[in-house]
Coordinates of C-alpha atoms in Angstrom, one line a residue:
X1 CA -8.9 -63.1 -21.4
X2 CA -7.0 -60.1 -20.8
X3 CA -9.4 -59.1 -17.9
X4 CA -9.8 -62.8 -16.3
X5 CA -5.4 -63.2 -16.2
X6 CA -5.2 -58.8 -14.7
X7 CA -7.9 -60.0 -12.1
X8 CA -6.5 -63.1 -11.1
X9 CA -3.2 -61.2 -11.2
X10 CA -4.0 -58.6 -8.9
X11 CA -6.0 -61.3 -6.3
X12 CA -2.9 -63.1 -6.3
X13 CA -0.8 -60.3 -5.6
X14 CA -3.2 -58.8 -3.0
X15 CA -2.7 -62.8 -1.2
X16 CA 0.9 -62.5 -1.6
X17 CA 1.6 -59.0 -0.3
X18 CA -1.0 -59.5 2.8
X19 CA 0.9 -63.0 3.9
X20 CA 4.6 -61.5 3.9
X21 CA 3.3 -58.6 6.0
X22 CA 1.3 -61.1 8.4
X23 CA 4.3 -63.4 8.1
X24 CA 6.8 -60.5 9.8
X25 CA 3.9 -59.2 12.5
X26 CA 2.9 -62.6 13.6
X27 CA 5.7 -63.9 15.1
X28 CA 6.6 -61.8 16.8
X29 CA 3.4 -61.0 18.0
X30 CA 2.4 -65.1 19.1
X31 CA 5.7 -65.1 20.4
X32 CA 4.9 -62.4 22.7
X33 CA 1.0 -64.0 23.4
X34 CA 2.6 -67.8 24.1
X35 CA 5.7 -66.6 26.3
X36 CA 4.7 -63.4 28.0
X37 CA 1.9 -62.8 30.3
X38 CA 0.6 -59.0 30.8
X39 CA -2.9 -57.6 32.5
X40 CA -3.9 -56.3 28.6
X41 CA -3.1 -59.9 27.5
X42 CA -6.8 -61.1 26.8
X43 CA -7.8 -57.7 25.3
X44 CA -4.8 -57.8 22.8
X45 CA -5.8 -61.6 22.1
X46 CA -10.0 -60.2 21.8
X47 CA -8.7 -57.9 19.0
X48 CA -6.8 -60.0 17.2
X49 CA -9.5 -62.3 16.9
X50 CA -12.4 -60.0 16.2
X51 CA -12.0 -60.5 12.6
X52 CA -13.1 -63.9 13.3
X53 CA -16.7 -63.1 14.4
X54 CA -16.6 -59.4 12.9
X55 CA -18.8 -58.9 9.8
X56 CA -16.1 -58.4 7.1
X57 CA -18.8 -55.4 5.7
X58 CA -18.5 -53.9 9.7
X59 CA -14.6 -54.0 10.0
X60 CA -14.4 -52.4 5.8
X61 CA -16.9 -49.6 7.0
X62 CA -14.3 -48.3 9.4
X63 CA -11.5 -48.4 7.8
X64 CA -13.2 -45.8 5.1
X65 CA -14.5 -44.0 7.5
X66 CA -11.1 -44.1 9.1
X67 CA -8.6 -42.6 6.2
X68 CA -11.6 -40.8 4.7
X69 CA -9.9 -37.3 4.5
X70 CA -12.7 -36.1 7.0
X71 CA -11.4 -38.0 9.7
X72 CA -8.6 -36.9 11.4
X73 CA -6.4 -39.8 10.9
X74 CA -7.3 -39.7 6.7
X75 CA -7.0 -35.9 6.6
X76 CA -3.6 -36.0 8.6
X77 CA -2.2 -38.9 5.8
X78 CA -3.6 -36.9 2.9
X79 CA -2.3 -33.7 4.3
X80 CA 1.4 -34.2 5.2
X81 CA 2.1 -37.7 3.6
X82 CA -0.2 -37.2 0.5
X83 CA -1.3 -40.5 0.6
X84 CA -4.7 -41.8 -0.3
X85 CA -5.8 -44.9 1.2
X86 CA -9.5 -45.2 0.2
X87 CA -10.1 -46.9 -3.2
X88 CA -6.4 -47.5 -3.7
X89 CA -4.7 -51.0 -3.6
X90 CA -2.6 -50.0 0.2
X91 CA -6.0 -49.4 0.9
X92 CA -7.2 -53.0 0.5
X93 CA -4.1 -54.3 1.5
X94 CA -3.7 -52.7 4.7
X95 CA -7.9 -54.0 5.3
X96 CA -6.5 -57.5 3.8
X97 CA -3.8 -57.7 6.7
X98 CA -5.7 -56.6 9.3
X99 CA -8.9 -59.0 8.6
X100 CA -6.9 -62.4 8.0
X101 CA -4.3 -61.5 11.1
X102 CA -5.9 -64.6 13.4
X103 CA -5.5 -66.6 10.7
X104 CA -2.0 -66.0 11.0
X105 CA -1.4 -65.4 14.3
X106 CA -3.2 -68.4 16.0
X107 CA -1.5 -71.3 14.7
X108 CA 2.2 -69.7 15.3
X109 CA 1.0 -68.7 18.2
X110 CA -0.4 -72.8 19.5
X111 CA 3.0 -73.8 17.7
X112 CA 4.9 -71.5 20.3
X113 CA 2.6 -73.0 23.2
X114 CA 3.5 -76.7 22.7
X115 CA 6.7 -76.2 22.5
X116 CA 8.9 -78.1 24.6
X117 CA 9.5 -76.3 27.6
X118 CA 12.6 -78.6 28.4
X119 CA 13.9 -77.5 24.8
X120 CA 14.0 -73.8 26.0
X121 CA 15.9 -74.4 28.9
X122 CA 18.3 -76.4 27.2
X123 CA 19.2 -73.7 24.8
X124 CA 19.1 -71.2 27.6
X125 CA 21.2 -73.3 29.7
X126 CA 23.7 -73.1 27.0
X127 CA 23.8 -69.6 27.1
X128 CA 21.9 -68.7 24.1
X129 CA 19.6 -65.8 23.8
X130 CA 15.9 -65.3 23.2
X131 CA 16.6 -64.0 20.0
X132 CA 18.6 -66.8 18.9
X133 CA 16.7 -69.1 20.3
X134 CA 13.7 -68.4 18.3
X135 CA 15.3 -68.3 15.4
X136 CA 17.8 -71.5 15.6
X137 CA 15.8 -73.5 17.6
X138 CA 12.0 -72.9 18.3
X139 CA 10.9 -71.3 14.4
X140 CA 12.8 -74.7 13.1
X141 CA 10.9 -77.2 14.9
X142 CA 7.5 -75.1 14.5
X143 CA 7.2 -75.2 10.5
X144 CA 4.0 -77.1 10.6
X145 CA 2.7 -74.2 12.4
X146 CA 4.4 -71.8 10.3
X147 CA 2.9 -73.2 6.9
X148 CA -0.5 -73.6 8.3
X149 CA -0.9 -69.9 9.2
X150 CA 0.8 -68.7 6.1
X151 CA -1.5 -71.2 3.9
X152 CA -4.9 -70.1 5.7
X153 CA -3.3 -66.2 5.6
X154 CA -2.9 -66.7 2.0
X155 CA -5.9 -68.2 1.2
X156 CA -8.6 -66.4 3.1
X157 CA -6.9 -63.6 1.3
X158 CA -7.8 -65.0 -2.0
X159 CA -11.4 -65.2 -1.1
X160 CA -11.8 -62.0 1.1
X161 CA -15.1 -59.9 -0.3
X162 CA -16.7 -57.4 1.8
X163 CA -13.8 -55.5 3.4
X164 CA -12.2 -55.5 -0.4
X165 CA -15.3 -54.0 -1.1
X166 CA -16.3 -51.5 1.3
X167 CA -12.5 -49.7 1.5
X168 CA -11.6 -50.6 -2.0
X169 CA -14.6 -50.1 -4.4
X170 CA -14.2 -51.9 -7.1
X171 CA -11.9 -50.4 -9.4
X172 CA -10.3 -52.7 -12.5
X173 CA -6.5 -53.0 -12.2
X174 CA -6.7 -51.7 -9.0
X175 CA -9.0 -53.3 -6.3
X176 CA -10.7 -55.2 -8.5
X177 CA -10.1 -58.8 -7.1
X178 CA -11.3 -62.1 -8.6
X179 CA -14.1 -62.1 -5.5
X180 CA -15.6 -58.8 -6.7
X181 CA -15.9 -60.1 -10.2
X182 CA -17.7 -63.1 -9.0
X183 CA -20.2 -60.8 -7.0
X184 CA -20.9 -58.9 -10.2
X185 CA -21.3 -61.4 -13.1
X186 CA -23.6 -63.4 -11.2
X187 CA -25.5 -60.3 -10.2
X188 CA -25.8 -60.1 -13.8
X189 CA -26.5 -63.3 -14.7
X190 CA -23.4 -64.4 -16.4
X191 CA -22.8 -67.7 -14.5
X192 CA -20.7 -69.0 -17.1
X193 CA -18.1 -66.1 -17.3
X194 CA -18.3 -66.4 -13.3
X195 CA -17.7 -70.1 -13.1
X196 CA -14.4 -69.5 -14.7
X197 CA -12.9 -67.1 -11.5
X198 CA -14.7 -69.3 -9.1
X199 CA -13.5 -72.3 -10.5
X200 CA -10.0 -71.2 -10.5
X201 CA -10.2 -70.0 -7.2
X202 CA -11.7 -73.5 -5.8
X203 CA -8.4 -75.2 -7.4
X204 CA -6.1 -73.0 -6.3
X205 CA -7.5 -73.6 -2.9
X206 CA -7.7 -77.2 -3.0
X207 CA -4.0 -77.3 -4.4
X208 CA -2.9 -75.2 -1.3
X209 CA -4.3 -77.4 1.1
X210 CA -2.6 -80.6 -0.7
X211 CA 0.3 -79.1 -0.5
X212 CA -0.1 -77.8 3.3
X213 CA -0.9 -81.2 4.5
X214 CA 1.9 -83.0 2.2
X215 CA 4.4 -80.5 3.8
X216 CA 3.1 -80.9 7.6
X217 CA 3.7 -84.2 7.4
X218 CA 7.0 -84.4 5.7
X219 CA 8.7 -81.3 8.1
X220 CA 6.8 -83.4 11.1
X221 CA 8.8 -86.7 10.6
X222 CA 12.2 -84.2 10.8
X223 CA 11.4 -82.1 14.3
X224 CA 12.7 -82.6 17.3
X225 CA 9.8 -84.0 18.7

């Protein structure tokens, strides 16, 4: 029991940590993709959605090969910051982020693009700033966009398996997460131990997208539009 609540634990943690990261990087980030056009616009937006088509294995092999302390990036980390990413949990965490940042970024990003255009003005013909604007009027009035990307961020975290894998190991208490567990029990044939973290996982789920659609719906009937 011990092992099961550590493992859910640190899954849940790994979830948390990734979407609060995504949560600061993605706004700013759609906000930029919806409201700013730029030559390297597509190849920013073909990046950002590799992840999407990229084998999860592909993406977690070059990460370790990346802060492996042969590369130059790795040995540069380990030499001056003596930091470790390989097998550690900012290892994962870092690969976690990077892998569900479409997730993230995408709906903010289509909640930015059907905003209102006539709203904008308004606000700007009142004198108020971009800055301000985002924050007191678009980022309001976007919050079913807002807690679809952080509820899809949080929850393809939760079931994330190869690029745990590849750039974390599988190391108890450490990167150990409740997909890796799953992988391993069934490869030794303990379905029963490994319906309990794949059951929990397929209700937490399920109970995250409840929630999602119950709050859409209520924040819908109070926007501007």
């Amino acid at each position: 029991m011990e092992e099961y609540l550590e493992t859910l634990l640190l899954t849940c943690q790994l979830a948390f940590c990734t979407t609060f990261i995504l949560v600061i990087v993605s706004i700013p980030l759609a906000y930029g993709l919806a409201f700013f056009r730029f030559r390297i616009k597509p190849i920013i937006e073909a990046l950002i959605s590799l992840p999407l088509v990229l084998p999860p294995t592909v993406l977690g092999f070059y990460l370790l090969v990346t802060f492996s302390p042969e590369n130059m990036l790795g040995h540069w980390l380990e030499k001056y910051l003596h930091v470790s990413l390989n097998f550690t949990f900012s290892g994962i965490l870092i690969g976690s982020t990077i892998y569900s940042l479409p997730f993230m970024v995408h709906p903010i990003q289509a909640g930015f693009e059907n905003f209102p255009s006539i709203l904008l003005d308004a606000s700007y013909t009142l004198g108020k700033s971009r800055m301000t604007t985002l924050w007191k009027v678009i980022l309001p009035n976007i919050k079913p966009s807002l807690l679809s990307g952080i509820v899809l961020a949080f929850a393809h975290t939760m079931g994330e398996f190869g690029v745990i894998l590849m750039i974390g190991g599988n190391i108890p208490g450490e990167t150990r997460v409740a997909s890796i567990v799953i992988y391993d029990l069934v490869e030794d044939l303990k379905y029963k131990q490994a319906n309990q973290y794949a059951l929990a996982l397929l209700l937490f789920s399920f109970v995250l997208l409840i929630a999602l659609y119950r709050l859409s719906r209520r924040t819908q009937s109070h926007t501007l539009f």
